[in-house]
Short mmCIF file of C-alpha atoms in Angstrom, two decimals:
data_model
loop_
_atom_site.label_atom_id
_atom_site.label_comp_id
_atom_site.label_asym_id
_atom_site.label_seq_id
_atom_site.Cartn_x
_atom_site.Cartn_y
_atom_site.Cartn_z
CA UNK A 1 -15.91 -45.03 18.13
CA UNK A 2 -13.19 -44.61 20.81
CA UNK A 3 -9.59 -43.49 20.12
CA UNK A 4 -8.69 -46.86 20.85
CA UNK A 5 -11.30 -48.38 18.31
CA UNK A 6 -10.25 -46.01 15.51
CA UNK A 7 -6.31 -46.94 15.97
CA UNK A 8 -7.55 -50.56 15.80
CA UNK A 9 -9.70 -50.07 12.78
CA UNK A 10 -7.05 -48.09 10.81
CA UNK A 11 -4.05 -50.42 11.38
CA UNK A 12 -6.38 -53.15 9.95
CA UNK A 13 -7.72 -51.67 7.18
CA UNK A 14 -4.37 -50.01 6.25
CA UNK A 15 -3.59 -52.83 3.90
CA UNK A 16 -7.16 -52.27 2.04
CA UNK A 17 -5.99 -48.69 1.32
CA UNK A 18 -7.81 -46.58 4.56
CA UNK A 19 -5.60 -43.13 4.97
CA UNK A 20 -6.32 -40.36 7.04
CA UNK A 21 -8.65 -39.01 4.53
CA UNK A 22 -10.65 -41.81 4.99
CA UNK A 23 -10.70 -41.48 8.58
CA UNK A 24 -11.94 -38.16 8.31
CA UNK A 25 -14.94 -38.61 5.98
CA UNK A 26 -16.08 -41.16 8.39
CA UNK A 27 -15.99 -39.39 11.31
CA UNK A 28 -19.60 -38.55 11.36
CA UNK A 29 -20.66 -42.14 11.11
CA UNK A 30 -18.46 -43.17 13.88
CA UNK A 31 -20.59 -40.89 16.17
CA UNK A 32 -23.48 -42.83 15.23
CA UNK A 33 -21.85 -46.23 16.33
CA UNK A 34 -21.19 -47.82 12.97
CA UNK A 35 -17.91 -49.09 11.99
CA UNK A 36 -16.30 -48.52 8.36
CA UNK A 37 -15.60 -51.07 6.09
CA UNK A 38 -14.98 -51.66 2.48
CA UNK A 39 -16.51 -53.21 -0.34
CA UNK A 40 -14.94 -56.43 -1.18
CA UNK A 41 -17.91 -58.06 -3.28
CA UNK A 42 -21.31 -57.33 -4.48
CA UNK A 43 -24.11 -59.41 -5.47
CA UNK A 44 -27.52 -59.65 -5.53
CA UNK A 45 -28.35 -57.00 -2.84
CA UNK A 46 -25.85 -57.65 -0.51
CA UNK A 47 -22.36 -57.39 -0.12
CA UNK A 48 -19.24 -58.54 1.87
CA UNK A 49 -17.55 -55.97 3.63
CA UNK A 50 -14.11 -56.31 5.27
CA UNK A 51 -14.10 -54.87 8.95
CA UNK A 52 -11.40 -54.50 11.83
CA UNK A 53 -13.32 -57.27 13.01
CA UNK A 54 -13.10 -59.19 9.73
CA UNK A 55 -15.81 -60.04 6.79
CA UNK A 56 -19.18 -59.24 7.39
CA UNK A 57 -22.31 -59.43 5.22
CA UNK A 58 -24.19 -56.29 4.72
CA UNK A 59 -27.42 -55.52 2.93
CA UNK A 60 -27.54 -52.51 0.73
CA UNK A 61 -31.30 -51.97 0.14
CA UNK A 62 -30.84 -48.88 2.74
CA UNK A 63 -28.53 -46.65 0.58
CA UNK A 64 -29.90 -48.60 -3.19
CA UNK A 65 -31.05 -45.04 -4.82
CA UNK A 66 -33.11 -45.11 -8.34
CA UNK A 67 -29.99 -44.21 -9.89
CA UNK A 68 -27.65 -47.40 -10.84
CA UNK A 69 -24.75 -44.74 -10.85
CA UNK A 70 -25.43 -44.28 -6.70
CA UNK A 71 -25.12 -47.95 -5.90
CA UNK A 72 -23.14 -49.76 -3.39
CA UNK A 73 -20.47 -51.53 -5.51
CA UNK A 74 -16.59 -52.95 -4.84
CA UNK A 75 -14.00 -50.93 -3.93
CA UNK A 76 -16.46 -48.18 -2.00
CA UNK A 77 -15.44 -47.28 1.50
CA UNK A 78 -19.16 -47.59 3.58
CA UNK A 79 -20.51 -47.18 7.00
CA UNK A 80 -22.01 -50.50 8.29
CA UNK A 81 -24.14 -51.52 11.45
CA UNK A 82 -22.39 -53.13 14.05
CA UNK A 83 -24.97 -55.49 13.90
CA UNK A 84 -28.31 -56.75 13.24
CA UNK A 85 -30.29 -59.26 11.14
CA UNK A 86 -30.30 -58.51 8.28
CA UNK A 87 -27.07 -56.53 9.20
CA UNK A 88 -27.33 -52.78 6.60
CA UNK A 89 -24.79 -50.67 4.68
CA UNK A 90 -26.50 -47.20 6.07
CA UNK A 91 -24.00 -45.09 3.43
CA UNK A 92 -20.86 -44.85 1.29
CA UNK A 93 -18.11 -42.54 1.64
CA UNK A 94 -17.72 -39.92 -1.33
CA UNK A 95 -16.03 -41.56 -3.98
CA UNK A 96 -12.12 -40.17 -5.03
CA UNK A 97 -13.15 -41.88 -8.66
CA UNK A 98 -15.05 -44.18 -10.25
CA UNK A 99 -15.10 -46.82 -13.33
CA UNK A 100 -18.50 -46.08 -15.34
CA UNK A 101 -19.14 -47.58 -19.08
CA UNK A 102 -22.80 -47.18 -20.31
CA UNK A 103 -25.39 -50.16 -19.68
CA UNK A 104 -26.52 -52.03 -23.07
CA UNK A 105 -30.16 -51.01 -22.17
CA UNK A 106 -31.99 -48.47 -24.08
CA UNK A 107 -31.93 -46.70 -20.62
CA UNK A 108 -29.12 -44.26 -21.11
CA UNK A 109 -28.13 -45.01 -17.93
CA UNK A 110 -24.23 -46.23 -16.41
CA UNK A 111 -22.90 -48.66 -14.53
CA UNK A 112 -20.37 -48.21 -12.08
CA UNK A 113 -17.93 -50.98 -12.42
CA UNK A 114 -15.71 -50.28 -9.32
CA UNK A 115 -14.80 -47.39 -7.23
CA UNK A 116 -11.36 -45.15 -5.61
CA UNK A 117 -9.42 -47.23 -8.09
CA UNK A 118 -5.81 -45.59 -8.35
CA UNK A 119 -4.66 -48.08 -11.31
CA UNK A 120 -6.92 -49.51 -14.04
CA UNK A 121 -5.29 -52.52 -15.89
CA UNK A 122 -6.05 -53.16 -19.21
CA UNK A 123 -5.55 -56.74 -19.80
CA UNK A 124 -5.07 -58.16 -23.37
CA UNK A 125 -4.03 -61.56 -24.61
CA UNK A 126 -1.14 -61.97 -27.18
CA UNK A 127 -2.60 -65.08 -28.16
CA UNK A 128 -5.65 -63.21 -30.30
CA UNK A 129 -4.94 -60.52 -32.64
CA UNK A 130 -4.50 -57.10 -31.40
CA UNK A 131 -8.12 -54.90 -31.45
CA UNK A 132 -6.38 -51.97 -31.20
CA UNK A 133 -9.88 -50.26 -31.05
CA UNK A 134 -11.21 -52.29 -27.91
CA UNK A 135 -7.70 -51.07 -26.05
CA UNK A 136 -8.45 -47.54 -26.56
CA UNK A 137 -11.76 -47.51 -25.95
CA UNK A 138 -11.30 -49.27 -22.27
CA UNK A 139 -8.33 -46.79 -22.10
CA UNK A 140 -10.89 -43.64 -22.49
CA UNK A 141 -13.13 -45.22 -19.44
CA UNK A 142 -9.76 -45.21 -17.60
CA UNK A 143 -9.07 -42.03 -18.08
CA UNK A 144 -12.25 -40.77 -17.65
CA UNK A 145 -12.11 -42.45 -14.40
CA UNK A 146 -9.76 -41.02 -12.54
CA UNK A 147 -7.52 -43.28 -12.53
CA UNK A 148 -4.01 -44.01 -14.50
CA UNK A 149 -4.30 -46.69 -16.90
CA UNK A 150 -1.48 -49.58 -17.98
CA UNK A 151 -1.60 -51.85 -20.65
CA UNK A 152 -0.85 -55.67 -19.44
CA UNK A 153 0.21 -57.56 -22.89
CA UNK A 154 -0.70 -61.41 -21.31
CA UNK A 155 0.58 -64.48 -22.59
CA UNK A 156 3.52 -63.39 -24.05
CA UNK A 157 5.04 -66.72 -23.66
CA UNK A 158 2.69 -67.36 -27.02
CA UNK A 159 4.99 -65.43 -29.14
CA UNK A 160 8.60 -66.17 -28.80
CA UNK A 161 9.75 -64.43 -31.59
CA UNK A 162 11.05 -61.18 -30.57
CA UNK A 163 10.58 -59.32 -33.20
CA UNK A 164 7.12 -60.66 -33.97
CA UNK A 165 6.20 -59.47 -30.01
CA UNK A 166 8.54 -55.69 -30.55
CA UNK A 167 5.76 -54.83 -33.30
CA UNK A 168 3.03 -56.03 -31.70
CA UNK A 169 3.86 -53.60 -28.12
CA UNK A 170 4.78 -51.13 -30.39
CA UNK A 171 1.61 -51.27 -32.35
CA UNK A 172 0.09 -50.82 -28.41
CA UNK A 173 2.46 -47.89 -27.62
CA UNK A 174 1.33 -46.07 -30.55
CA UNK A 175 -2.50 -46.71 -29.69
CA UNK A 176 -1.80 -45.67 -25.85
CA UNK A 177 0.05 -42.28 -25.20
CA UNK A 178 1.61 -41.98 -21.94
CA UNK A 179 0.42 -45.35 -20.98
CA UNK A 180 2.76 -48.12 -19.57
CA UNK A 181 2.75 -51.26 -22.08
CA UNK A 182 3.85 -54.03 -19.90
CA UNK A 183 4.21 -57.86 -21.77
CA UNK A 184 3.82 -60.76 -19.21
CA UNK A 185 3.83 -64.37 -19.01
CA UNK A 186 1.96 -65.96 -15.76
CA UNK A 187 3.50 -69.03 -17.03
CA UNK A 188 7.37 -67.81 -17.30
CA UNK A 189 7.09 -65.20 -14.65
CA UNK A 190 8.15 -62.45 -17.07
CA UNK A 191 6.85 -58.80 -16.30
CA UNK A 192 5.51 -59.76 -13.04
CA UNK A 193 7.71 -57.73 -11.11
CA UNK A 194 6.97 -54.92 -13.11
CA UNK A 195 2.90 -54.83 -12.65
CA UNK A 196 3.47 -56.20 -8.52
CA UNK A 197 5.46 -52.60 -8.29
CA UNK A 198 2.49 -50.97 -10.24
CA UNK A 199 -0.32 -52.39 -8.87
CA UNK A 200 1.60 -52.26 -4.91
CA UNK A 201 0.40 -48.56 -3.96
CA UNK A 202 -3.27 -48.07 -4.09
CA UNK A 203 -6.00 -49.64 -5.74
CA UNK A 204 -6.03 -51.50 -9.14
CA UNK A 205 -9.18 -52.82 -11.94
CA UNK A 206 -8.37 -55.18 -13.94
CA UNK A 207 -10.01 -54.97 -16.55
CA UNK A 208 -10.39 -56.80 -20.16
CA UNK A 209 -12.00 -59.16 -22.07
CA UNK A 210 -13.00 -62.84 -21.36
CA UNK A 211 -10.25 -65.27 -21.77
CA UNK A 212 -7.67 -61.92 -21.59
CA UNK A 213 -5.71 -63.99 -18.69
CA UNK A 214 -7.02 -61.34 -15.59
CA UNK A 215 -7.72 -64.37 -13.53
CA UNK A 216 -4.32 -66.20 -14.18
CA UNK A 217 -2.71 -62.85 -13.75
CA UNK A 218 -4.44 -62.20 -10.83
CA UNK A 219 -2.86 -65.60 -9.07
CA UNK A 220 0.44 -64.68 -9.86
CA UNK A 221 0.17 -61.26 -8.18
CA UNK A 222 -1.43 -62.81 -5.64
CA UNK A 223 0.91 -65.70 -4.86
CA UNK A 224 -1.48 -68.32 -4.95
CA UNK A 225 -4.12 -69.99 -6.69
CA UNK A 226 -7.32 -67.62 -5.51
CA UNK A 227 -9.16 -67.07 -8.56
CA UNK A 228 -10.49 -69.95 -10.71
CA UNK A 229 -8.76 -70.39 -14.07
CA UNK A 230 -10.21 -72.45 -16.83
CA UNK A 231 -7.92 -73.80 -19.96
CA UNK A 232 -7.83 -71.92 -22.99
CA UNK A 233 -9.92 -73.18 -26.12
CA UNK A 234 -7.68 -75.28 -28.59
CA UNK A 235 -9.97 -73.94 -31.23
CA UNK A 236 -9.48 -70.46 -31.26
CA UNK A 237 -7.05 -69.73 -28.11
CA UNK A 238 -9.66 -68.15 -26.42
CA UNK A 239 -10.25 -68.78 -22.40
CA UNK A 240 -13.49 -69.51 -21.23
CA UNK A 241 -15.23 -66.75 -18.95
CA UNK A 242 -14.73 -67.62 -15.15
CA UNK A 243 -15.41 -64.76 -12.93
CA UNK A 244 -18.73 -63.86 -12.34
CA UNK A 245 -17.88 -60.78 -9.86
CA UNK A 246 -16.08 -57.99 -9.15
CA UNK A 247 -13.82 -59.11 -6.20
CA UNK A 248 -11.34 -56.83 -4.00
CA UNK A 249 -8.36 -58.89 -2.95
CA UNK A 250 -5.40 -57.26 -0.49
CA UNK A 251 -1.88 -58.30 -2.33
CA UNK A 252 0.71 -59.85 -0.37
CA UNK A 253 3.31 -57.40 -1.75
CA UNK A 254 0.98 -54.05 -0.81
CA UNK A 255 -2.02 -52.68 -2.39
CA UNK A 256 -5.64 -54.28 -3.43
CA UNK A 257 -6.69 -55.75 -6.90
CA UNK A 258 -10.21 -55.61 -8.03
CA UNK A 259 -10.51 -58.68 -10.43
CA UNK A 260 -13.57 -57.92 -12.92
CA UNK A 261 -15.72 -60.54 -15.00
CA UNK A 262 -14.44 -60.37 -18.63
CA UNK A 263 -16.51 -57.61 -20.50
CA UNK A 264 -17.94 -58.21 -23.25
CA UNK A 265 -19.34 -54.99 -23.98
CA UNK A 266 -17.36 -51.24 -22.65
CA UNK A 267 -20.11 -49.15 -23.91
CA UNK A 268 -18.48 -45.10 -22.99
CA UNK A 269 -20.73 -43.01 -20.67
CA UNK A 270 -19.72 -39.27 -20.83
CA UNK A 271 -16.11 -39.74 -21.44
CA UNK A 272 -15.47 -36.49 -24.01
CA UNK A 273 -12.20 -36.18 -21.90
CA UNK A 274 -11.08 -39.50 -21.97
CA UNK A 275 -10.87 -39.89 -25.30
CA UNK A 276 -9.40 -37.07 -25.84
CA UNK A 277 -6.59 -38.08 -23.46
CA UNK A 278 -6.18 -41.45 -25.35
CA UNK A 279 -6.07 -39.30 -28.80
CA UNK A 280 -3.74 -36.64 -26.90
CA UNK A 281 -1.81 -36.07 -30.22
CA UNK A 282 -4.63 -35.81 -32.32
CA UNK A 283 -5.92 -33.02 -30.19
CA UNK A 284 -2.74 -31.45 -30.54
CA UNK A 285 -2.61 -31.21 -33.81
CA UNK A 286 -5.80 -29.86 -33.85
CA UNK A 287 -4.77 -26.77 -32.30
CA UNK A 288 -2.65 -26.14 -35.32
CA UNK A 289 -5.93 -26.51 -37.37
CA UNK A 290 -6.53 -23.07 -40.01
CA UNK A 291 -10.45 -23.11 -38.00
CA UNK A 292 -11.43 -23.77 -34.37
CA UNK A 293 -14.25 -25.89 -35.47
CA UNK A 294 -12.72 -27.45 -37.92
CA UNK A 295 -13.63 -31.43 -38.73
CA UNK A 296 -10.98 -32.65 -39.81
CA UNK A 297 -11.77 -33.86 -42.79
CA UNK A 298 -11.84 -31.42 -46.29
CA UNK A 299 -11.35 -28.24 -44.65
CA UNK A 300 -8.00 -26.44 -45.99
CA UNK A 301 -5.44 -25.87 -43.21
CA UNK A 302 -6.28 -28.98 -41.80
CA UNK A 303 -3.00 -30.00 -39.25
CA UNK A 304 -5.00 -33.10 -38.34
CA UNK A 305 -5.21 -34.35 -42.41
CA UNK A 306 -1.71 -33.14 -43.07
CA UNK A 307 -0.59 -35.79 -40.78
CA UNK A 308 -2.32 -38.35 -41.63
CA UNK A 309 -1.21 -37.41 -45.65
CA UNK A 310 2.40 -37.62 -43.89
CA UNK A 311 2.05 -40.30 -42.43
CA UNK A 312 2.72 -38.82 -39.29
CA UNK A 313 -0.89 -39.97 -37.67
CA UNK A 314 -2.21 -43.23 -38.84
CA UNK A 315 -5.56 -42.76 -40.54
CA UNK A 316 -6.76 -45.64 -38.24
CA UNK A 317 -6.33 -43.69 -35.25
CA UNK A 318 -8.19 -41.10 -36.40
CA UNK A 319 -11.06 -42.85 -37.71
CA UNK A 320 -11.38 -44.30 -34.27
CA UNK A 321 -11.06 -41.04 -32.36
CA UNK A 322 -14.22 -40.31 -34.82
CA UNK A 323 -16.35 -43.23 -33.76
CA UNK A 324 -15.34 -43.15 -30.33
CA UNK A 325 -16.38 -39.24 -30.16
CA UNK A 326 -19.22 -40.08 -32.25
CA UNK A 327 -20.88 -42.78 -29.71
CA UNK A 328 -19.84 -40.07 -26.89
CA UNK A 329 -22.01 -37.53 -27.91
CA UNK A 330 -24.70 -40.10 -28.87
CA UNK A 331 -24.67 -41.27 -25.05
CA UNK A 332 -24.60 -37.89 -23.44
CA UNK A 333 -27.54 -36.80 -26.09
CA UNK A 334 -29.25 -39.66 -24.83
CA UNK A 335 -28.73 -39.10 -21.45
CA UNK A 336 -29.72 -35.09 -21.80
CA UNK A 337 -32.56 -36.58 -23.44
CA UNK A 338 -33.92 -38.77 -20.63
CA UNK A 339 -32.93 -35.70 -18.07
CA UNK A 340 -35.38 -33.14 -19.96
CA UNK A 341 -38.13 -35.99 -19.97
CA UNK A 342 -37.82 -36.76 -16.09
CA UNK A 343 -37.74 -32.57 -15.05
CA UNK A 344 -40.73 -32.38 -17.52
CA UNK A 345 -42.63 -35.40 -15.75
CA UNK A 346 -41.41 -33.77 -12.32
CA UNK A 347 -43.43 -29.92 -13.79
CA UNK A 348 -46.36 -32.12 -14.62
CA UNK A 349 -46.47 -33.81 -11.20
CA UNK A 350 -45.98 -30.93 -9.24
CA UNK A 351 -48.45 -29.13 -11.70
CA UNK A 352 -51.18 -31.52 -11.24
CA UNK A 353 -50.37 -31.30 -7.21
CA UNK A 354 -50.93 -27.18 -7.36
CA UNK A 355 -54.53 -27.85 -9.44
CA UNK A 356 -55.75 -30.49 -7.35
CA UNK A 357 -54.69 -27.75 -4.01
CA UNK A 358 -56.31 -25.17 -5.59
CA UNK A 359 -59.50 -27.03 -6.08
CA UNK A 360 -59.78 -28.78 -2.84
CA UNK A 361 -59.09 -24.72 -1.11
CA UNK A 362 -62.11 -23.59 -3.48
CA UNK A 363 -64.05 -26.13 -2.85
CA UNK A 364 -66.29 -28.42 -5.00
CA UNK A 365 -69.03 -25.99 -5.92
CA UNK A 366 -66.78 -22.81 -7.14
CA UNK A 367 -67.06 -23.49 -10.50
CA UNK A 368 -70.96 -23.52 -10.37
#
């Protein structure tokens, strides 16, 4: 790539987030002719990758590993053949951090939902009561990400009564420490400004549940009408599911937004130290606690119980920093698990690879 080229390529992939640093993990690749890109969309083997030159579409069967946590997926910064048919993705950059929750297989295995996200937003409708458990569960995989995580409280048009909606965001505030709780109405325009100047440096995920408002939200940072939005359900006030992939989308006002299909399930994968982030003042009072190890639960000196007899800590939140720690080490057990199996399978291969060498130098009469 000449110096020419590489001016070219970063003023047009400035607005996609491309930096210096960038520039400088590609430089190998540019040797080899191929021109960097990123990840807009992903599906079914292939992907669409935005260019200096524009949009192209790139298979990824040259750099798809074993490992589902290795694969090409939106938001990665790759190095793609200038052309070709089929046209390849020959690598990914090294990823600043990623957005992994465990698969619902039996697998142990995660799933990277997107990649060199700066801001993970946490979208949740105000027209459904609060789970206060789903928010800080998809809080620890935004923590454990990388990245810094915000609360978007949609639909707040569906509660006028301000007192009614104070309880409700302070019911959030309490369940997210040093997370901003922002309430917005895509119909009103209220809180938009707010999330634009969030969302306008860097990369965001948004991230949340079907019928959580992302794609509505979306439009309105976007400034027009790019992702589809279905009505919400009279029955329940739920909104029907309408993306189907993870898209990367350059906002008008600075900064990308990686829209997300609603999850249904946010399984954690290794994420010890993002709960512990979301639970920051549980920990803290744990280091009060009479015994290092202690439980929390009967043993005397316990800082962690005394609050919760107090009233200080709610015994909510600590019976989901429990299960959330519980299914943690459950995962990374699992995961250990399925490790020791494959390095045992890899002895017994190799193994069987040393006999059968041994034989064949003998030869087939030495044990006569």
């Amino acid at each position: 790539m000449t110096s020419s080229s590489a001016a070219s390529a970063f003023s047009a992939l400035a607005p996609y987030g491309w930096d210096d640093a960038w520039a400088d993990a590609f430089a190998p690749y540019a040797t080899e002719g191929l021109l960097p890109g990123r990840v807009i969309r992903v599906d079914r083997g292939q992907c669409d990758v935005v260019t200096a030159g524009g949009v192209l579409r790139a298979d990824t069967a040259f750099v798809t590993p074993h490992d589902p946590m290795q694969v090409v997926c939106t938001g990665d910064w790759v190095a793609v053949e200038p052309g070709g048919n089929p046209r390849y993705v020959r690598a990914y950059l090294p990823r600043r951090t990623a957005f992994v929750r465990s698969t619902s297989s039996q697998r142990s295995e995660g799933q990277i939902l997107a990649a060199n996200v700066d801001h993970a937003v946490v979208a949740v409708s105000l027209a459904l009561e609060l789970d206060l458990g789903r928010i800080e569960r998809f809080l620890a995989l935004a923590w454990e990400s990388g990245a810094q995580p915000v609360v978007v409280l949609t639909k707040a048009d569906l509660v006028p009564d301000a007192v009614t909606r104070s309880h409700l965001v302070q019911d959030v505030e309490t369940s997210a420490p040093g997370v901003p709780v922002v309430t917005v109405s895509a119909r009103d325009g209220e809180g938009l400004e707010v999330v634009a100047a969030i969302v306008g440096g860097g990369t965001s995920v948004l991230l949340g549940q079907s019928g959580a408002g992302k794609s509505t939200l979306a439009n309105a940072l976007l400034g027009e009408d790019v992702m589809d939005v279905q009505a919400t359900r009279d029955v329940d006030g739920k909104g029907r599911h309408t993306t189907t992939t993870r898209n990367l989308l350059a906002l008008p006002g600075g900064g990308v937004l990686i829209d997300t299909p609603g999850l249904r399930g946010v399984g954690l994968w290794d994420a010890e130290s993002g709960v512990g982030q979301v639970f920051s003042e549980i920990e803290e009072l744990a280091e009060r606690c009479r015994f290092h190890d202690c439980a929390h639960e009967a043993e005397p000196g316990c800082a962690v119980q005394a609050a919760v007899a107090s009233g200080e800590l709610p015994q909510r939140r600590l019976h989901s920093y429990r299960k959330l720690l519980r299914e943690n080490q459950r995962i990374v057990a699992k995961t250990d698990a399925r490790l020791r199996a494959e390095i045992r399978k890899d002895w017994k291969r190799k193994g069987a690879i040393g006999r059968a060498a041994m034989e064949a130098k003998r030869g087939p009469h030495w044990r006569s």
